[in-house]
mmCIF file of C-alpha atoms in Angstrom:
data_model
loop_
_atom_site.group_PDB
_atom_site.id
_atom_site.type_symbol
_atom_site.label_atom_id
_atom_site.label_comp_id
_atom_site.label_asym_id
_atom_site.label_seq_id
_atom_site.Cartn_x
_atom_site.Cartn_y
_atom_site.Cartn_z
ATOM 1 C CA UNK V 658 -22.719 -26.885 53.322
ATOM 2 C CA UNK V 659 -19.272 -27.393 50.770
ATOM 3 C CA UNK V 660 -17.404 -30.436 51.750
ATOM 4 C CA UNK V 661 -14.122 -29.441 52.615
ATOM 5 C CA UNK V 662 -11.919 -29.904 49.472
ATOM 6 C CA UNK V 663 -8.585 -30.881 51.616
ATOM 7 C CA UNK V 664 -9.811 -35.151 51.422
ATOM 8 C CA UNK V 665 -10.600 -36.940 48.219
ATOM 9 C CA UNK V 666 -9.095 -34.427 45.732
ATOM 10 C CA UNK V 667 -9.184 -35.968 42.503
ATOM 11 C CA UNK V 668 -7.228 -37.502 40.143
ATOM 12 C CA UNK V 669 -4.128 -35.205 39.871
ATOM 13 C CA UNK V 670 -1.952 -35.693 43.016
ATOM 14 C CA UNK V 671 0.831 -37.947 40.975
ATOM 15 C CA UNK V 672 0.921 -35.450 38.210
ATOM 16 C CA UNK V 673 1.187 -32.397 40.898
ATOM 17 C CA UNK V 674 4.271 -33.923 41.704
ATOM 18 C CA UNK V 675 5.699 -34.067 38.437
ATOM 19 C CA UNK V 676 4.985 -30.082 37.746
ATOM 20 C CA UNK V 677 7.169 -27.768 39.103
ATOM 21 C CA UNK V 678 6.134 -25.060 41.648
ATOM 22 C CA UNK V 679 3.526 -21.957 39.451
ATOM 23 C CA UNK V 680 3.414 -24.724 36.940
ATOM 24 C CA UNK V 681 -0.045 -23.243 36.243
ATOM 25 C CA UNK V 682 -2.876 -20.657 36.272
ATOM 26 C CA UNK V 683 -6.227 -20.767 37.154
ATOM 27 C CA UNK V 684 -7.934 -18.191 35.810
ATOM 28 C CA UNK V 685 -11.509 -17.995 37.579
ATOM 29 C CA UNK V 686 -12.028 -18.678 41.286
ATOM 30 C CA UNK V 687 -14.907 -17.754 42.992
ATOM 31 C CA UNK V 688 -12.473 -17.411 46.121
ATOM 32 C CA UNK V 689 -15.450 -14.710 47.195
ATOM 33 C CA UNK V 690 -18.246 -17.507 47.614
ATOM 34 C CA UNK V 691 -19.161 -18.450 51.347
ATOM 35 C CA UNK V 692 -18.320 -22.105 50.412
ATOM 36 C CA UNK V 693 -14.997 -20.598 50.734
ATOM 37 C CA UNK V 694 -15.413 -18.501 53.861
ATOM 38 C CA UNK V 695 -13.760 -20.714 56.514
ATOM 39 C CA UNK V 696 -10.466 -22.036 54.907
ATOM 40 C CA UNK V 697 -9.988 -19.315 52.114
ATOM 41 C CA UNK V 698 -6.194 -19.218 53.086
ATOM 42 C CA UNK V 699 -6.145 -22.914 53.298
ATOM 43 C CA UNK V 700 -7.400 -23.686 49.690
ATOM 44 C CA UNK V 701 -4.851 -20.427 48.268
ATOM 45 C CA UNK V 702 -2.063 -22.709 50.134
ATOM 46 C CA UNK V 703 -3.286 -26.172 49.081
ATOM 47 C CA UNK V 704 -3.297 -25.222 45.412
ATOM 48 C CA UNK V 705 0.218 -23.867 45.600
ATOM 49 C CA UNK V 706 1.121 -26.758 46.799
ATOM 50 C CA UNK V 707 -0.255 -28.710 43.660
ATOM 51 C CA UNK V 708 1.507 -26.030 41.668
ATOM 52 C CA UNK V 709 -1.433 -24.115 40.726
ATOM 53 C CA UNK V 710 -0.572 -20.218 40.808
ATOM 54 C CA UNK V 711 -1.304 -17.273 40.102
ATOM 55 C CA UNK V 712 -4.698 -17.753 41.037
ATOM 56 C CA UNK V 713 -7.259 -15.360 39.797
ATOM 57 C CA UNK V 714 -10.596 -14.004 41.972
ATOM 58 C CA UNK V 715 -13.621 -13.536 40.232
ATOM 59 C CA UNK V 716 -15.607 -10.283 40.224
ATOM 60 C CA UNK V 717 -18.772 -10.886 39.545
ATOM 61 C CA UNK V 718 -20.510 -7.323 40.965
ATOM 62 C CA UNK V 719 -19.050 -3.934 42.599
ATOM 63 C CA UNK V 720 -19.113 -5.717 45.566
ATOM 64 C CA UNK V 721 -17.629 -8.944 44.743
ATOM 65 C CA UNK V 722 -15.111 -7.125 42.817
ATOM 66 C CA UNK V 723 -14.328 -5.204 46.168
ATOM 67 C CA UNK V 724 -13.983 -8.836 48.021
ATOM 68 C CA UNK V 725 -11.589 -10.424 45.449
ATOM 69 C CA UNK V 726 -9.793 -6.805 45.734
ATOM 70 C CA UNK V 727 -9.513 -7.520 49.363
ATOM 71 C CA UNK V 728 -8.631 -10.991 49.418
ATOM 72 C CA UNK V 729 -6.177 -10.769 46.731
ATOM 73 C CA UNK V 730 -3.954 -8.498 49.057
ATOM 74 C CA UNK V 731 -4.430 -10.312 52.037
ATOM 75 C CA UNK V 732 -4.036 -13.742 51.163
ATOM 76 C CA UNK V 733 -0.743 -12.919 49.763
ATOM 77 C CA UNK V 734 1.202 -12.357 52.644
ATOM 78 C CA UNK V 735 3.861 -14.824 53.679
ATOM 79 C CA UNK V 736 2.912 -17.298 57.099
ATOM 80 C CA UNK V 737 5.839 -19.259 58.968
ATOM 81 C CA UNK V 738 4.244 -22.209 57.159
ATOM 82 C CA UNK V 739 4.628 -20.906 53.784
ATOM 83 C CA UNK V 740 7.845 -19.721 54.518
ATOM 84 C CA UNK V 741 8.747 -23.553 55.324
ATOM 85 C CA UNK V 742 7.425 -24.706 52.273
ATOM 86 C CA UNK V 743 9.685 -22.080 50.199
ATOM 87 C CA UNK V 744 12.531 -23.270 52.291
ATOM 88 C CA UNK V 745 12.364 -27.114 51.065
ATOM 89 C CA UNK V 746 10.831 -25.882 47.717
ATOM 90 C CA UNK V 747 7.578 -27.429 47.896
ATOM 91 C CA UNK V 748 6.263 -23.708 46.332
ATOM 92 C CA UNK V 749 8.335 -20.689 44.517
ATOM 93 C CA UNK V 750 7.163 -18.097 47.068
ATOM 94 C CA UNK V 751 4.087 -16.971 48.345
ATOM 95 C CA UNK V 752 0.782 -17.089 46.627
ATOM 96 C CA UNK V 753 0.192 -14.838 43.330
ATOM 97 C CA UNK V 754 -3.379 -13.421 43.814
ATOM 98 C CA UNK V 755 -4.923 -11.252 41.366
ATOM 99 C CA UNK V 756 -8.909 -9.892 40.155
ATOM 100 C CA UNK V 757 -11.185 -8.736 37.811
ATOM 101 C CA UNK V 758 -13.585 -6.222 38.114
ATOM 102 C CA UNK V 759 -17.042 -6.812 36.935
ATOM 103 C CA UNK V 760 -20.233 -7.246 36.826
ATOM 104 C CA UNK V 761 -21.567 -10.988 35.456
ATOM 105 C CA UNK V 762 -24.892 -10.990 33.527
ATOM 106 C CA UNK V 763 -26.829 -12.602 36.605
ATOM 107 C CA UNK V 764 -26.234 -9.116 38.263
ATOM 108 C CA UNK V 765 -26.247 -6.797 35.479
ATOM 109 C CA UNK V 766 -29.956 -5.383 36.779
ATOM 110 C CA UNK V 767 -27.662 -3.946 39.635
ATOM 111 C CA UNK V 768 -26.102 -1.654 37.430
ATOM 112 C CA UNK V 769 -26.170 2.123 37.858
ATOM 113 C CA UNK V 770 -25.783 5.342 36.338
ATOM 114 C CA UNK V 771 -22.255 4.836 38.925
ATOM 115 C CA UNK V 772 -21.278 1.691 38.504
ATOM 116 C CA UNK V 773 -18.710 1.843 35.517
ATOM 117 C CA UNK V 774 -16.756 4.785 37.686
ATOM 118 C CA UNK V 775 -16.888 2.102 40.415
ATOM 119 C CA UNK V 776 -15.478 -0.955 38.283
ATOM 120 C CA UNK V 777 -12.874 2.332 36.947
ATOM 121 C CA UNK V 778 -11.469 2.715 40.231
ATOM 122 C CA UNK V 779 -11.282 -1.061 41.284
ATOM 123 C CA UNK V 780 -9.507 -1.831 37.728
ATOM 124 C CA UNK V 781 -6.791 0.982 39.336
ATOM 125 C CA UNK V 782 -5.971 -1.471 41.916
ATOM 126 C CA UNK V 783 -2.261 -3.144 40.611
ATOM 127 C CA UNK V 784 -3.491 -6.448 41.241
ATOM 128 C CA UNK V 785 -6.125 -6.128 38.699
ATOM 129 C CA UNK V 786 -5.609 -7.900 35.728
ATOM 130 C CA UNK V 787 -9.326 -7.881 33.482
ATOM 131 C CA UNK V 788 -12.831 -6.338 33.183
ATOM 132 C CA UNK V 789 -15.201 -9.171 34.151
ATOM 133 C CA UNK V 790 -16.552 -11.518 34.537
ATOM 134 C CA UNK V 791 -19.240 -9.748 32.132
ATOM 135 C CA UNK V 792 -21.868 -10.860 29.001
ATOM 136 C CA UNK V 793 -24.789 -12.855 28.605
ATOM 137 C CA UNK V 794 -26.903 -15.492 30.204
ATOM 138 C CA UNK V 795 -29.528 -16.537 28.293
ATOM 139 C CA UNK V 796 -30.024 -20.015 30.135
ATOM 140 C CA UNK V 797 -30.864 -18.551 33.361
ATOM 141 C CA UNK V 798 -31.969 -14.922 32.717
ATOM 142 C CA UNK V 799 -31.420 -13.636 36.246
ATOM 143 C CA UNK V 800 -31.555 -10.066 34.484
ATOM 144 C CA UNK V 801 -33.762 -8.763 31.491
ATOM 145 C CA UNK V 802 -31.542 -9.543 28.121
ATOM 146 C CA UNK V 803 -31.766 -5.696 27.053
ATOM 147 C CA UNK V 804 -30.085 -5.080 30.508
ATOM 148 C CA UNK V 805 -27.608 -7.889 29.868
ATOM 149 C CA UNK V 806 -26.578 -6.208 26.691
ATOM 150 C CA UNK V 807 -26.486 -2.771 27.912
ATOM 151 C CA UNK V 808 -24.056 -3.739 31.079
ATOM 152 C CA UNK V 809 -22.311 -5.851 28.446
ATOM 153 C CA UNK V 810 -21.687 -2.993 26.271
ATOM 154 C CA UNK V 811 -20.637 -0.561 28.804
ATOM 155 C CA UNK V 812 -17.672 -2.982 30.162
ATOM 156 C CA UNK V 813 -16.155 -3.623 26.666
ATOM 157 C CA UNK V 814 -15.994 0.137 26.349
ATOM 158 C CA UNK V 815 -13.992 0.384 29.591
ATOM 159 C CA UNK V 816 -12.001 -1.920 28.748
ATOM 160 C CA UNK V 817 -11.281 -0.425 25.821
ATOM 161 C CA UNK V 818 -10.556 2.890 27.357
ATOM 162 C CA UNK V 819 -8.242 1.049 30.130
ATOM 163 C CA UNK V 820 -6.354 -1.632 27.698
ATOM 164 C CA UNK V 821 -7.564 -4.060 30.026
ATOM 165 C CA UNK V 822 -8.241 -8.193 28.756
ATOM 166 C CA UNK V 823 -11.426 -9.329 29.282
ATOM 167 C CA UNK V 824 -13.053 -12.148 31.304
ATOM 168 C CA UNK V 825 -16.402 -12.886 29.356
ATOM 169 C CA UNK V 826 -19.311 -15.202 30.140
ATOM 170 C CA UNK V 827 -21.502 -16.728 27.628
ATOM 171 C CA UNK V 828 -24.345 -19.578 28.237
ATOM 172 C CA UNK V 829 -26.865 -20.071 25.638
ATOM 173 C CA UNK V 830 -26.612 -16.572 23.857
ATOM 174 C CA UNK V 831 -23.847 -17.250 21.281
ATOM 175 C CA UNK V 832 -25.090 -15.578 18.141
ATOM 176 C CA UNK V 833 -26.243 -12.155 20.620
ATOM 177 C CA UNK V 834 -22.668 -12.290 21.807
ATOM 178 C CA UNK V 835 -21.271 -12.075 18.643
ATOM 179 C CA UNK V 836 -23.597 -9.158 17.966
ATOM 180 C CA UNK V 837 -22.873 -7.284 20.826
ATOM 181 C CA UNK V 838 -19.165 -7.291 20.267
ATOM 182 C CA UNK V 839 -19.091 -6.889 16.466
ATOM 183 C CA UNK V 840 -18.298 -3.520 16.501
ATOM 184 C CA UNK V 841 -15.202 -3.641 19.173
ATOM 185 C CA UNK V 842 -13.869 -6.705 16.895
ATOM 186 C CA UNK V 843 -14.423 -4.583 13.669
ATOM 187 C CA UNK V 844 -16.993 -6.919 12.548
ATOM 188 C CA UNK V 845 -19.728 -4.339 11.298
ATOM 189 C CA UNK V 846 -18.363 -2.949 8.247
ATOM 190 C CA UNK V 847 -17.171 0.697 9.851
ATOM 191 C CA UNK V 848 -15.446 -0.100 12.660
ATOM 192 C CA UNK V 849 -11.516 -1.024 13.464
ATOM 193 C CA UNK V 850 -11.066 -4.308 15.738
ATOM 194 C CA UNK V 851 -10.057 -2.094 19.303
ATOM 195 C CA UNK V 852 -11.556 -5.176 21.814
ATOM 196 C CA UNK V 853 -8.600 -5.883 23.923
ATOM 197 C CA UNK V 854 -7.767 -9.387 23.891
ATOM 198 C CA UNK V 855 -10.494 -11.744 25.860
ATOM 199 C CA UNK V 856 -10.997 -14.832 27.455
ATOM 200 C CA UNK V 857 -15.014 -17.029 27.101
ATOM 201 C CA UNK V 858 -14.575 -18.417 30.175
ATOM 202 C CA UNK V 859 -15.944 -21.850 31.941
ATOM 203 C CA UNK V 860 -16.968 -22.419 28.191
ATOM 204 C CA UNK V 861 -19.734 -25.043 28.069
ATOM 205 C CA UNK V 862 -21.109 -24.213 24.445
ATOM 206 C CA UNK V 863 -21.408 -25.869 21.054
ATOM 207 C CA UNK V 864 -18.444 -26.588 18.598
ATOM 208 C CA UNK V 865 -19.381 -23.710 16.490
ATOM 209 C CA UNK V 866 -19.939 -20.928 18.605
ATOM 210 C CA UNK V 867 -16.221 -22.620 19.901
ATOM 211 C CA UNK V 868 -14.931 -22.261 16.220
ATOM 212 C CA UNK V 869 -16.435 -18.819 16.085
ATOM 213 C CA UNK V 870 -14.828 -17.141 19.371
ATOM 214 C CA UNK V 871 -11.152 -18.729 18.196
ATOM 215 C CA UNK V 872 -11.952 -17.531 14.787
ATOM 216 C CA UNK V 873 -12.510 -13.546 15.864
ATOM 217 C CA UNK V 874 -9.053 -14.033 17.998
ATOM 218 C CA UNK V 875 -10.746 -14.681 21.439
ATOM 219 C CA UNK V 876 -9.523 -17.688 23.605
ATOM 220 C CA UNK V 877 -11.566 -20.171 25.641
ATOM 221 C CA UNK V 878 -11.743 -21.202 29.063
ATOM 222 C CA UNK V 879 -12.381 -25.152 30.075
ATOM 223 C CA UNK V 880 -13.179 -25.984 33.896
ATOM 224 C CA UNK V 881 -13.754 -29.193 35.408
ATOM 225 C CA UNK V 882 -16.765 -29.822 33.389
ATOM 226 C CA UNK V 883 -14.450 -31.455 30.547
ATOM 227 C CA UNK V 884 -13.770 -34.543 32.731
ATOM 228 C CA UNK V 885 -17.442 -34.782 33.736
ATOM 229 C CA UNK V 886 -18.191 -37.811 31.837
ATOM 230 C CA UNK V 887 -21.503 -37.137 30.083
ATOM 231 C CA UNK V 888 -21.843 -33.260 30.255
ATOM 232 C CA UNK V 889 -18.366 -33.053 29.431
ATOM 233 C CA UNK V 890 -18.421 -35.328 26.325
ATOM 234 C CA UNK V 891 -19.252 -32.937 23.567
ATOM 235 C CA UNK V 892 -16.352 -30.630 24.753
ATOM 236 C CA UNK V 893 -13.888 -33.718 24.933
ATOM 237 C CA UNK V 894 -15.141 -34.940 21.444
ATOM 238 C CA UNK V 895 -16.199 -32.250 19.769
ATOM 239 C CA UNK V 896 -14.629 -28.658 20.923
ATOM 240 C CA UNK V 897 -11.117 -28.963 22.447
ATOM 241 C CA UNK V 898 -10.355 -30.785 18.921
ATOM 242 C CA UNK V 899 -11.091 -27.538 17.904
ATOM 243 C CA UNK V 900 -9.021 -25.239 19.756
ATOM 244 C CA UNK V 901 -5.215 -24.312 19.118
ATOM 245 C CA UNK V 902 -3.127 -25.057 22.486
ATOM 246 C CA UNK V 903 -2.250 -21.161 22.329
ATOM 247 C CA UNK V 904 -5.882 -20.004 22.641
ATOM 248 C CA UNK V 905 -6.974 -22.154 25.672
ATOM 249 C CA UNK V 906 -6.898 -21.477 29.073
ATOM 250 C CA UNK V 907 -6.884 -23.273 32.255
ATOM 251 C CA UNK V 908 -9.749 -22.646 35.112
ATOM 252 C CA UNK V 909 -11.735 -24.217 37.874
ATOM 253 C CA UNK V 910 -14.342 -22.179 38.279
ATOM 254 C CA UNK V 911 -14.236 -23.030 42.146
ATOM 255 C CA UNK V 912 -16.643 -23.659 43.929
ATOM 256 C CA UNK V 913 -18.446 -25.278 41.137
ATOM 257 C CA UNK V 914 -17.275 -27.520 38.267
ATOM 258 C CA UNK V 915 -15.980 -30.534 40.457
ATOM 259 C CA UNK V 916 -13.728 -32.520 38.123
ATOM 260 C CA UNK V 917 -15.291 -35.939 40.150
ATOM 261 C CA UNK V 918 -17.977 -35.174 41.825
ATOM 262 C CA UNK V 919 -21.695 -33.754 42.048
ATOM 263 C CA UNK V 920 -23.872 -32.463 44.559
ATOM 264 C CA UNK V 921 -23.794 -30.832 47.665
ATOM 265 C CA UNK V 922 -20.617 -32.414 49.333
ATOM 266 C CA UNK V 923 -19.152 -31.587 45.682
ATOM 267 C CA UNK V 924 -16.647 -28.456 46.128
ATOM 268 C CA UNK V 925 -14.342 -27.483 43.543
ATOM 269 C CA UNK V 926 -10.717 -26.349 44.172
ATOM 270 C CA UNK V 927 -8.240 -24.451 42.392
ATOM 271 C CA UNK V 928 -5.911 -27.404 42.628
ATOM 272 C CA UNK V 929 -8.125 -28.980 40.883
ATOM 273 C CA UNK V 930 -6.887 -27.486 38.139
ATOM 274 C CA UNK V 931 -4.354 -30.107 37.315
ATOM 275 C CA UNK V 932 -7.089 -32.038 36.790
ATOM 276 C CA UNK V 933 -8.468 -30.163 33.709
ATOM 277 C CA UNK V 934 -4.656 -30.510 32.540
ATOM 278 C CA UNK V 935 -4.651 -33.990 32.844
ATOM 279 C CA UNK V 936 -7.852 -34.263 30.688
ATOM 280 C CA UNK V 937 -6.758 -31.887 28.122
ATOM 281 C CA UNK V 938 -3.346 -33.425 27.889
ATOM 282 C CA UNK V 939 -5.232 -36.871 27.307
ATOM 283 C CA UNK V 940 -7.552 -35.368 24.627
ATOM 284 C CA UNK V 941 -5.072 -33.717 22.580
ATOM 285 C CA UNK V 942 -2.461 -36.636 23.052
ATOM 286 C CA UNK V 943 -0.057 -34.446 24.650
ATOM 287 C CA UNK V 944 2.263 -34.316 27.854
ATOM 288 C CA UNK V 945 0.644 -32.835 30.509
ATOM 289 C CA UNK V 946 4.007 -30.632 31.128
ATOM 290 C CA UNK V 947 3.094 -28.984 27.164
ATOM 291 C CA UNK V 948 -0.466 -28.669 27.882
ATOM 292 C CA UNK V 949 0.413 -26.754 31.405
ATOM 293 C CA UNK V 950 2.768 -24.460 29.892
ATOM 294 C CA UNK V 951 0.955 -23.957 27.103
ATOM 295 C CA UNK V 952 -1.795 -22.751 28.956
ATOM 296 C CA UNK V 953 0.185 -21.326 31.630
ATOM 297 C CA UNK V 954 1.973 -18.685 28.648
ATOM 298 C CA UNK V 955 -1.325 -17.781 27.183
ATOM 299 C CA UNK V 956 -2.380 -16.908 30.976
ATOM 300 C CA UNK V 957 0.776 -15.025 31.877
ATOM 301 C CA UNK V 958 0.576 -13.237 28.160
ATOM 302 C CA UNK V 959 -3.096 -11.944 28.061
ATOM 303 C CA UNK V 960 -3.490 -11.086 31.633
ATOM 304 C CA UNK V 961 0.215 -9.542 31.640
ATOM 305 C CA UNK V 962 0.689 -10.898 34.996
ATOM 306 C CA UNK V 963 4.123 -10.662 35.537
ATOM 307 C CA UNK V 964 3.576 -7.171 34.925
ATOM 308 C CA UNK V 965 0.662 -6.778 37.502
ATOM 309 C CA UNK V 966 3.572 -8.523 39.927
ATOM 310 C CA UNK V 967 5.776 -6.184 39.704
ATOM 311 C CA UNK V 968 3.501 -3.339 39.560
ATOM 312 C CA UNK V 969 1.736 -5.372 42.962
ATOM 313 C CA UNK V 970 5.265 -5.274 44.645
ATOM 314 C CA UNK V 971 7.033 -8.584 43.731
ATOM 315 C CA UNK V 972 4.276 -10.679 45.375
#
């Protein structure tokens, strides 16, 4: 079992204070996982409360991708509570929930002769803001690599045909990445560049294969990971040195990616975002107010989410 997130929250609780309400954006949650199942509502409100929204649901299968659908309406609705909050100001409004529809590597031997028509439909939904989370795992290899590709392939095409971003996943498969999407990022020699733009998200990877994605115009993703002190040293060191404040992003990758803490009684947050700010403020010697709307822009830009408000209704 998760350890409820609500106690012991990490580092960021004076900083919360100093950011004003939607002060940023986490762009992968995992709001869908059962370490989530109880208090779903609970952690939406909690990280509103730190000034963390929009927050963005994962789709990591047709099925997921239904979920976050689901819970992205329904967790948006205004309580008395919330209500009390906007009163005094402690948040803007109610919650901003939006979701991607995709299918990650792990589960790309799921995929059918149906299932791009089924990620078509879900990407109809107004509160859908990418195509994702999609690419390759070659750490893990839940599914055979040639399947990887092929489900790879067939979501940059749709999101290609929709104008949709992209929420991409890469561990340990860099240079077959780059491969894959040469021809959408006009790459091979015979194509034009018609990928829309894209995020590498919870990006865990080497300097160069950082240098690489920024180079070809895609942005990058850091979770909790970059305040873990030893597996988070090479991206504190060596890769957010790297990266121009207007192609990072912001994410927890909740439930995993605990800013503080490992194990089982170890779950992530989306408040934890601040907590990434904080560390990438430090790292770059900047205020944690430029590094939050930095990130925050890029967010709101790429995903066009005040767009997919008002499309969504205002909420």
């Amino acid at each position: 079992e998760w350890e409820d997130g609500s106690e012991g929250e990490g580092e960021g609780g004076d900083v919360a204070g100093r950011l004003a309400a939607d002060s940023l954006v986490d762009i992968g949650v995992n709001l869908t996982n059962r370490a989530f199942k109880k208090d779903a509502a609970e952690v939406v409100a909690r990280a509103a409360l730190a000034g963390v929204s929009p927050l963005m649901l994962t789709g990591t299968s047709v099925k997921a991708s239904r979920e976050s659908r689901d819970l992205s309406h329904r967790l948006c609705i205004e309580t008395p509570a919330m209500m009390k909050q906007m009163q005094t100001g402690e948040i803007s409004g109610p919650p901003e929930l939006y979701f991607t529809s995709g299918v990650h590597p792990h589960d790309a031997k799921s995929w059918t002769a149906s299932t791009r028509d089924e990620l078509r439909t879900l990407a109809a939904d107004p509160r859908c803001v990418a195509i994702g989370e999609c690419g390759l795992d070659f750490n893990r290899d839940f599914s055979p690599r040639d399947v990887q590709e092929h489900a790879l392939r067939e979501q940059l095409e749709l999101a290609c045909e929709l104008g949709l971003p992209l929420f991409l996943h890469e561990r340990d498969a860099h240079e077959r990445m780059m491969a894959v999407m040469a021809p959408f990022l006009g790459l091979d020699g015979t194509t034009e560049r018609r990928l829309p733009p894209a995020v590498i998200h919870c990006f865990t990877g080497s300097a160069a294969a950082a240098a690489q994605y920024v180079a070809v115009g895609l942005y990058v993703g850091l979770t909790g990971t970059i305040c873990m002190e030893e597996r988070g040293r090479h991206l504190r060191e060596e890769v957010l040195p790297l990266i121009p404040l207007d192609r990072l992003m912001l994410e927890t990758d909740a439930p995993f990616m605990h800013p503080t803490k490992q194990g089982r009684n170890s779950r992530c947050e989306p408040h934890h975002t601040v907590d990434v700010c904080m560390k990438v403020a430090e790292v770059l010697g900047v205020e944690v107010e430029v590094a939050a709307a930095a990130t925050t822009a890029n967010a709101r830009s790429v995903f066009r989410l005040d767009h997919a408000r008002a499309r969504a209704g205002g909420r």
